[in-house]
């Protein structure tokens, strides 16, 4: 079973010669696996995990090209490759029975795709605005990818990056401890200071490879899922209720007044919701 030491990171081989970083976020009990949003990493969920240490062994992976995981050598950022990454973690942990998951944005889509590939993977899941919506036009330039390519990658120091992110939306709204983890575990020392581990090009490629087929396939999933959405008016929020309707066994919950960054803004609220779902 679980061979990773608390507070440690181990590396797991995946497809496309990717080495997947698997972080132990602490706690005792059956495993609870966190899967992150595009451009983020597993340690962003550490503050949420701390609230759940009494009931779950909290683990988080970094998907390919993110955090401490390596780039696919062939540049393959298809979301099926991200499913390979999660399956590699499940195999390494020797998990054969259904377990609990937390997914955010891309991470929620990866968890649902993993359940489709391996029915019976999910025992219970708490998914915040998973990317499950129909009709992607992959031909047009993705505004999210264009934004990612313009992201500033290098700062003079960790503290400079934290100050810069904390001074403007959307990061100025997130919990300061979460912002600290995002920067300290999401940047690495570099000649000129610190630089993003998830390169702007990797983030852009992840957006560009979004899986437009998932919406039509999730109807095959019959699992206990809480699908949480915000009211920020962006696509993940507007499609969250429809995604929940598509999945037998899913229940929709609205976080009024929150945004797509809800789990980072309100880690305590997220943990409370997760606890309710997995103890339900």
CSV table of C-alpha atoms in Angstrom, one decimal:
chain,number,residue,atom,x,y,z
A,1,UNK,CA,0.0,0.0,0.0
A,2,UNK,CA,1.1,3.5,1.0
A,3,UNK,CA,4.9,3.5,0.9
A,4,UNK,CA,5.5,7.2,0.9
A,5,UNK,CA,6.6,8.9,4.1
A,6,UNK,CA,4.6,11.7,5.6
A,7,UNK,CA,5.7,15.1,4.3
A,8,UNK,CA,7.7,13.4,1.6
A,9,UNK,CA,7.6,13.4,-2.2
A,10,UNK,CA,8.2,10.3,-4.3
A,11,UNK,CA,8.4,10.1,-8.1
A,12,UNK,CA,6.3,7.7,-10.1
A,13,UNK,CA,6.9,6.7,-13.8
A,14,UNK,CA,4.1,7.6,-16.2
A,15,UNK,CA,3.6,7.5,-20.0
A,16,UNK,CA,5.7,9.7,-22.3
A,17,UNK,CA,8.7,9.3,-20.0
A,18,UNK,CA,7.1,11.6,-17.4
A,19,UNK,CA,8.2,11.3,-13.8
A,20,UNK,CA,5.1,12.2,-11.6
A,21,UNK,CA,5.7,13.9,-8.3
A,22,UNK,CA,3.5,12.5,-5.5
A,23,UNK,CA,3.4,14.5,-2.3
A,24,UNK,CA,2.3,13.2,1.1
A,25,UNK,CA,0.3,16.1,2.7
A,26,UNK,CA,0.0,14.2,6.0
A,27,UNK,CA,-2.9,12.7,8.0
A,28,UNK,CA,-4.1,9.2,8.9
A,29,UNK,CA,-6.7,6.9,7.5
A,30,UNK,CA,-7.6,5.8,4.0
A,31,UNK,CA,-6.1,7.8,1.1
A,32,UNK,CA,-7.6,11.0,-0.2
A,33,UNK,CA,-6.0,12.2,-3.4
A,34,UNK,CA,-6.0,15.8,-4.5
A,35,UNK,CA,-5.7,16.7,-8.3
A,36,UNK,CA,-4.9,20.3,-9.1
A,37,UNK,CA,-6.0,22.9,-11.5
A,38,UNK,CA,-4.1,24.0,-14.7
A,39,UNK,CA,-1.0,26.0,-13.8
A,40,UNK,CA,-1.0,24.9,-10.2
A,41,UNK,CA,0.4,22.0,-8.2
A,42,UNK,CA,-0.4,19.6,-5.5
A,43,UNK,CA,1.0,21.6,-2.6
A,44,UNK,CA,-1.6,24.3,-3.3
A,45,UNK,CA,-4.1,22.1,-1.4
A,46,UNK,CA,-1.9,21.6,1.7
A,47,UNK,CA,-4.0,24.0,3.8
A,48,UNK,CA,-7.2,22.2,2.9
A,49,UNK,CA,-5.6,18.8,3.7
A,50,UNK,CA,-4.5,20.0,7.2
A,51,UNK,CA,-8.2,20.2,8.2
A,52,UNK,CA,-8.7,16.6,7.2
A,53,UNK,CA,-5.7,14.9,8.8
A,54,UNK,CA,-7.9,13.2,11.4
A,55,UNK,CA,-9.8,11.2,8.8
A,56,UNK,CA,-7.6,10.8,5.7
A,57,UNK,CA,-4.1,10.3,4.5
A,58,UNK,CA,-3.9,13.2,2.2
A,59,UNK,CA,-1.9,12.8,-1.1
A,60,UNK,CA,-1.4,15.2,-4.0
A,61,UNK,CA,0.2,14.7,-7.4
A,62,UNK,CA,1.7,17.2,-9.8
A,63,UNK,CA,0.4,16.5,-13.3
A,64,UNK,CA,2.9,16.4,-16.2
A,65,UNK,CA,4.7,19.7,-16.8
A,66,UNK,CA,3.5,21.1,-13.4
A,67,UNK,CA,5.2,21.4,-10.0
A,68,UNK,CA,7.9,18.8,-9.5
A,69,UNK,CA,6.7,16.5,-12.3
A,70,UNK,CA,8.8,16.4,-15.5
A,71,UNK,CA,7.7,17.4,-19.0
A,72,UNK,CA,6.5,14.8,-21.4
A,73,UNK,CA,9.6,14.2,-23.6
A,74,UNK,CA,7.3,14.2,-26.7
A,75,UNK,CA,5.5,17.4,-25.7
A,76,UNK,CA,2.2,15.4,-25.2
A,77,UNK,CA,-0.1,17.5,-23.1
A,78,UNK,CA,-3.3,15.6,-24.1
A,79,UNK,CA,-5.5,15.2,-21.1
A,80,UNK,CA,-5.4,11.4,-21.6
A,81,UNK,CA,-1.8,11.7,-20.6
A,82,UNK,CA,-2.8,13.4,-17.3
A,83,UNK,CA,-5.1,10.4,-16.8
A,84,UNK,CA,-2.0,8.2,-17.3
A,85,UNK,CA,-0.3,10.2,-14.6
A,86,UNK,CA,-3.1,9.6,-12.1
A,87,UNK,CA,-3.4,5.9,-13.0
A,88,UNK,CA,0.4,5.6,-12.5
A,89,UNK,CA,-0.1,7.0,-8.9
A,90,UNK,CA,-3.0,4.6,-8.2
A,91,UNK,CA,-0.9,1.7,-9.4
A,92,UNK,CA,2.2,2.7,-7.4
A,93,UNK,CA,0.0,3.0,-4.2
A,94,UNK,CA,-1.4,-0.4,-5.1
A,95,UNK,CA,-4.9,1.0,-4.8
A,96,UNK,CA,-7.4,-1.6,-6.0
A,97,UNK,CA,-10.5,-0.5,-4.2
A,98,UNK,CA,-12.6,2.7,-4.7
A,99,UNK,CA,-11.1,5.8,-2.8
A,100,UNK,CA,-11.9,9.4,-2.3
A,101,UNK,CA,-10.8,12.3,-4.4
A,102,UNK,CA,-10.7,16.1,-4.5
A,103,UNK,CA,-10.4,17.7,-7.9
A,104,UNK,CA,-10.2,21.4,-9.0
A,105,UNK,CA,-10.8,22.5,-12.5
A,106,UNK,CA,-8.5,20.4,-14.8
A,107,UNK,CA,-8.1,18.0,-11.8
A,108,UNK,CA,-11.8,17.3,-11.6
A,109,UNK,CA,-11.8,16.4,-15.3
A,110,UNK,CA,-8.8,14.1,-14.8
A,111,UNK,CA,-10.5,12.3,-12.0
A,112,UNK,CA,-13.7,11.8,-14.1
A,113,UNK,CA,-11.7,10.6,-17.0
A,114,UNK,CA,-9.9,8.2,-14.8
A,115,UNK,CA,-13.2,6.8,-13.5
A,116,UNK,CA,-14.3,6.3,-17.1
A,117,UNK,CA,-11.1,4.5,-17.9
A,118,UNK,CA,-11.2,2.4,-14.7
A,119,UNK,CA,-14.8,2.2,-13.4
A,120,UNK,CA,-14.9,1.8,-9.7
A,121,UNK,CA,-11.9,4.2,-9.0
A,122,UNK,CA,-14.1,6.8,-7.2
A,123,UNK,CA,-15.6,6.0,-3.8
A,124,UNK,CA,-16.6,9.6,-3.2
A,125,UNK,CA,-15.4,12.8,-4.9
A,126,UNK,CA,-15.6,16.5,-4.3
A,127,UNK,CA,-15.0,18.4,-7.5
A,128,UNK,CA,-14.8,22.2,-7.8
A,129,UNK,CA,-15.8,23.4,-11.3
A,130,UNK,CA,-14.3,20.5,-13.3
A,131,UNK,CA,-13.7,21.3,-16.9
A,132,UNK,CA,-16.7,19.4,-18.3
A,133,UNK,CA,-18.4,21.3,-21.0
A,134,UNK,CA,-19.4,20.7,-24.6
A,135,UNK,CA,-18.3,22.1,-27.9
A,136,UNK,CA,-14.8,23.2,-27.5
A,137,UNK,CA,-13.7,24.9,-30.8
A,138,UNK,CA,-10.0,23.8,-30.7
A,139,UNK,CA,-9.3,25.6,-34.0
A,140,UNK,CA,-9.7,29.1,-32.5
A,141,UNK,CA,-6.8,30.5,-30.4
A,142,UNK,CA,-7.6,29.8,-26.7
A,143,UNK,CA,-7.8,33.1,-24.7
A,144,UNK,CA,-6.6,31.1,-21.6
A,145,UNK,CA,-3.6,29.8,-23.5
A,146,UNK,CA,-2.8,33.2,-24.9
A,147,UNK,CA,-3.0,34.6,-21.3
A,148,UNK,CA,-0.8,31.8,-20.0
A,149,UNK,CA,1.9,32.5,-22.6
A,150,UNK,CA,2.1,36.1,-21.4
A,151,UNK,CA,2.5,35.1,-17.8
A,152,UNK,CA,5.6,36.5,-16.1
A,153,UNK,CA,7.8,33.5,-15.3
A,154,UNK,CA,10.7,35.0,-13.3
A,155,UNK,CA,10.8,37.2,-10.1
A,156,UNK,CA,13.8,38.5,-8.1
A,157,UNK,CA,12.8,36.3,-5.1
A,158,UNK,CA,10.1,34.2,-3.6
A,159,UNK,CA,9.0,37.2,-1.5
A,160,UNK,CA,8.9,39.4,-4.6
A,161,UNK,CA,6.6,36.9,-6.4
A,162,UNK,CA,4.3,36.6,-3.3
A,163,UNK,CA,4.1,40.4,-3.1
A,164,UNK,CA,3.3,40.8,-6.8
A,165,UNK,CA,0.7,38.0,-6.9
A,166,UNK,CA,-0.9,39.2,-3.7
A,167,UNK,CA,-1.4,42.8,-5.0
A,168,UNK,CA,-3.8,42.0,-7.8
A,169,UNK,CA,-6.8,39.8,-8.8
A,170,UNK,CA,-7.4,37.0,-8.7
A,171,UNK,CA,-4.6,36.1,-6.3
A,172,UNK,CA,-5.2,39.0,-3.9
A,173,UNK,CA,-8.4,37.2,-2.8
A,174,UNK,CA,-6.8,33.9,-1.9
A,175,UNK,CA,-5.8,32.8,1.6
A,176,UNK,CA,-2.3,34.1,2.3
A,177,UNK,CA,-1.1,30.7,3.4
A,178,UNK,CA,-2.3,29.2,0.1
A,179,UNK,CA,-0.6,31.9,-1.8
A,180,UNK,CA,2.6,31.2,0.1
A,181,UNK,CA,2.4,27.5,-0.8
A,182,UNK,CA,1.6,28.3,-4.4
A,183,UNK,CA,4.8,30.4,-4.8
A,184,UNK,CA,7.2,28.5,-2.5
A,185,UNK,CA,6.4,25.1,-4.0
A,186,UNK,CA,5.5,26.5,-7.5
A,187,UNK,CA,8.8,28.4,-8.3
A,188,UNK,CA,12.4,27.2,-8.2
A,189,UNK,CA,15.6,29.1,-7.7
A,190,UNK,CA,17.0,30.4,-11.0
A,191,UNK,CA,20.0,32.5,-12.1
A,192,UNK,CA,17.9,35.7,-12.0
A,193,UNK,CA,15.9,34.9,-8.8
A,194,UNK,CA,13.0,32.4,-9.0
A,195,UNK,CA,11.2,31.0,-12.0
A,196,UNK,CA,7.8,29.2,-12.4
A,197,UNK,CA,8.1,25.4,-12.4
A,198,UNK,CA,5.1,25.2,-14.7
A,199,UNK,CA,6.5,27.1,-17.7
A,200,UNK,CA,4.0,29.4,-19.4
A,201,UNK,CA,4.2,27.2,-22.5
A,202,UNK,CA,3.3,24.1,-20.5
A,203,UNK,CA,0.3,25.9,-19.0
A,204,UNK,CA,-0.8,27.1,-22.5
A,205,UNK,CA,-0.4,23.6,-23.9
A,206,UNK,CA,-2.6,22.2,-21.1
A,207,UNK,CA,-5.3,24.7,-21.9
A,208,UNK,CA,-5.0,24.0,-25.7
A,209,UNK,CA,-5.5,20.2,-25.2
A,210,UNK,CA,-8.7,20.5,-23.2
A,211,UNK,CA,-10.9,17.5,-23.7
A,212,UNK,CA,-14.1,18.5,-25.4
A,213,UNK,CA,-15.4,14.9,-25.4
A,214,UNK,CA,-15.8,14.6,-21.7
A,215,UNK,CA,-19.2,16.2,-21.4
A,216,UNK,CA,-20.8,13.6,-23.6
A,217,UNK,CA,-19.0,10.7,-21.8
A,218,UNK,CA,-19.7,11.5,-18.2
A,219,UNK,CA,-23.2,10.1,-18.3
A,220,UNK,CA,-21.5,6.7,-18.0
A,221,UNK,CA,-20.2,7.5,-14.6
A,222,UNK,CA,-22.2,6.3,-11.6
A,223,UNK,CA,-20.4,7.5,-8.6
A,224,UNK,CA,-21.0,9.6,-5.4
A,225,UNK,CA,-19.9,13.0,-6.6
A,226,UNK,CA,-20.4,16.5,-5.1
A,227,UNK,CA,-19.9,19.0,-7.9
A,228,UNK,CA,-19.4,22.5,-6.6
A,229,UNK,CA,-19.6,25.7,-8.7
A,230,UNK,CA,-19.1,29.4,-8.1
A,231,UNK,CA,-21.1,32.4,-9.5
A,232,UNK,CA,-18.3,34.2,-11.3
A,233,UNK,CA,-20.0,33.8,-14.7
A,234,UNK,CA,-17.0,32.1,-16.4
A,235,UNK,CA,-17.5,28.8,-18.4
A,236,UNK,CA,-16.5,26.4,-15.6
A,237,UNK,CA,-19.1,28.0,-13.3
A,238,UNK,CA,-21.9,28.3,-15.9
A,239,UNK,CA,-21.4,24.6,-17.0
A,240,UNK,CA,-21.1,23.2,-13.4
A,241,UNK,CA,-24.8,22.6,-12.9
A,242,UNK,CA,-25.1,21.0,-16.4
A,243,UNK,CA,-22.1,18.8,-15.7
A,244,UNK,CA,-23.7,17.6,-12.5
A,245,UNK,CA,-27.0,16.8,-14.4
A,246,UNK,CA,-25.0,14.7,-16.8
A,247,UNK,CA,-23.5,12.5,-14.1
A,248,UNK,CA,-25.8,9.9,-12.4
A,249,UNK,CA,-25.1,10.2,-8.7
A,250,UNK,CA,-23.7,13.7,-8.8
A,251,UNK,CA,-25.2,16.5,-6.6
A,252,UNK,CA,-24.6,20.2,-7.5
A,253,UNK,CA,-23.7,22.8,-4.8
A,254,UNK,CA,-23.4,26.5,-5.4
A,255,UNK,CA,-20.8,28.7,-3.7
A,256,UNK,CA,-22.6,32.0,-4.1
A,257,UNK,CA,-20.3,35.0,-4.5
A,258,UNK,CA,-17.1,32.9,-5.0
A,259,UNK,CA,-15.0,32.4,-8.0
A,260,UNK,CA,-13.1,29.6,-9.8
A,261,UNK,CA,-10.5,30.1,-7.1
A,262,UNK,CA,-13.0,29.2,-4.3
A,263,UNK,CA,-10.9,26.4,-2.8
A,264,UNK,CA,-7.9,28.7,-2.5
A,265,UNK,CA,-10.0,31.6,-1.1
A,266,UNK,CA,-11.8,29.5,1.5
A,267,UNK,CA,-9.7,26.5,2.3
A,268,UNK,CA,-11.6,25.9,5.6
A,269,UNK,CA,-15.0,25.9,3.8
A,270,UNK,CA,-13.6,23.6,1.1
A,271,UNK,CA,-12.4,21.2,3.8
A,272,UNK,CA,-15.7,21.3,5.6
A,273,UNK,CA,-17.5,20.4,2.3
A,274,UNK,CA,-15.0,17.6,1.6
A,275,UNK,CA,-15.5,16.2,5.0
A,276,UNK,CA,-19.3,16.2,4.7
A,277,UNK,CA,-19.0,14.3,1.4
A,278,UNK,CA,-16.5,11.7,2.4
A,279,UNK,CA,-18.0,11.0,5.8
A,280,UNK,CA,-21.6,11.0,4.3
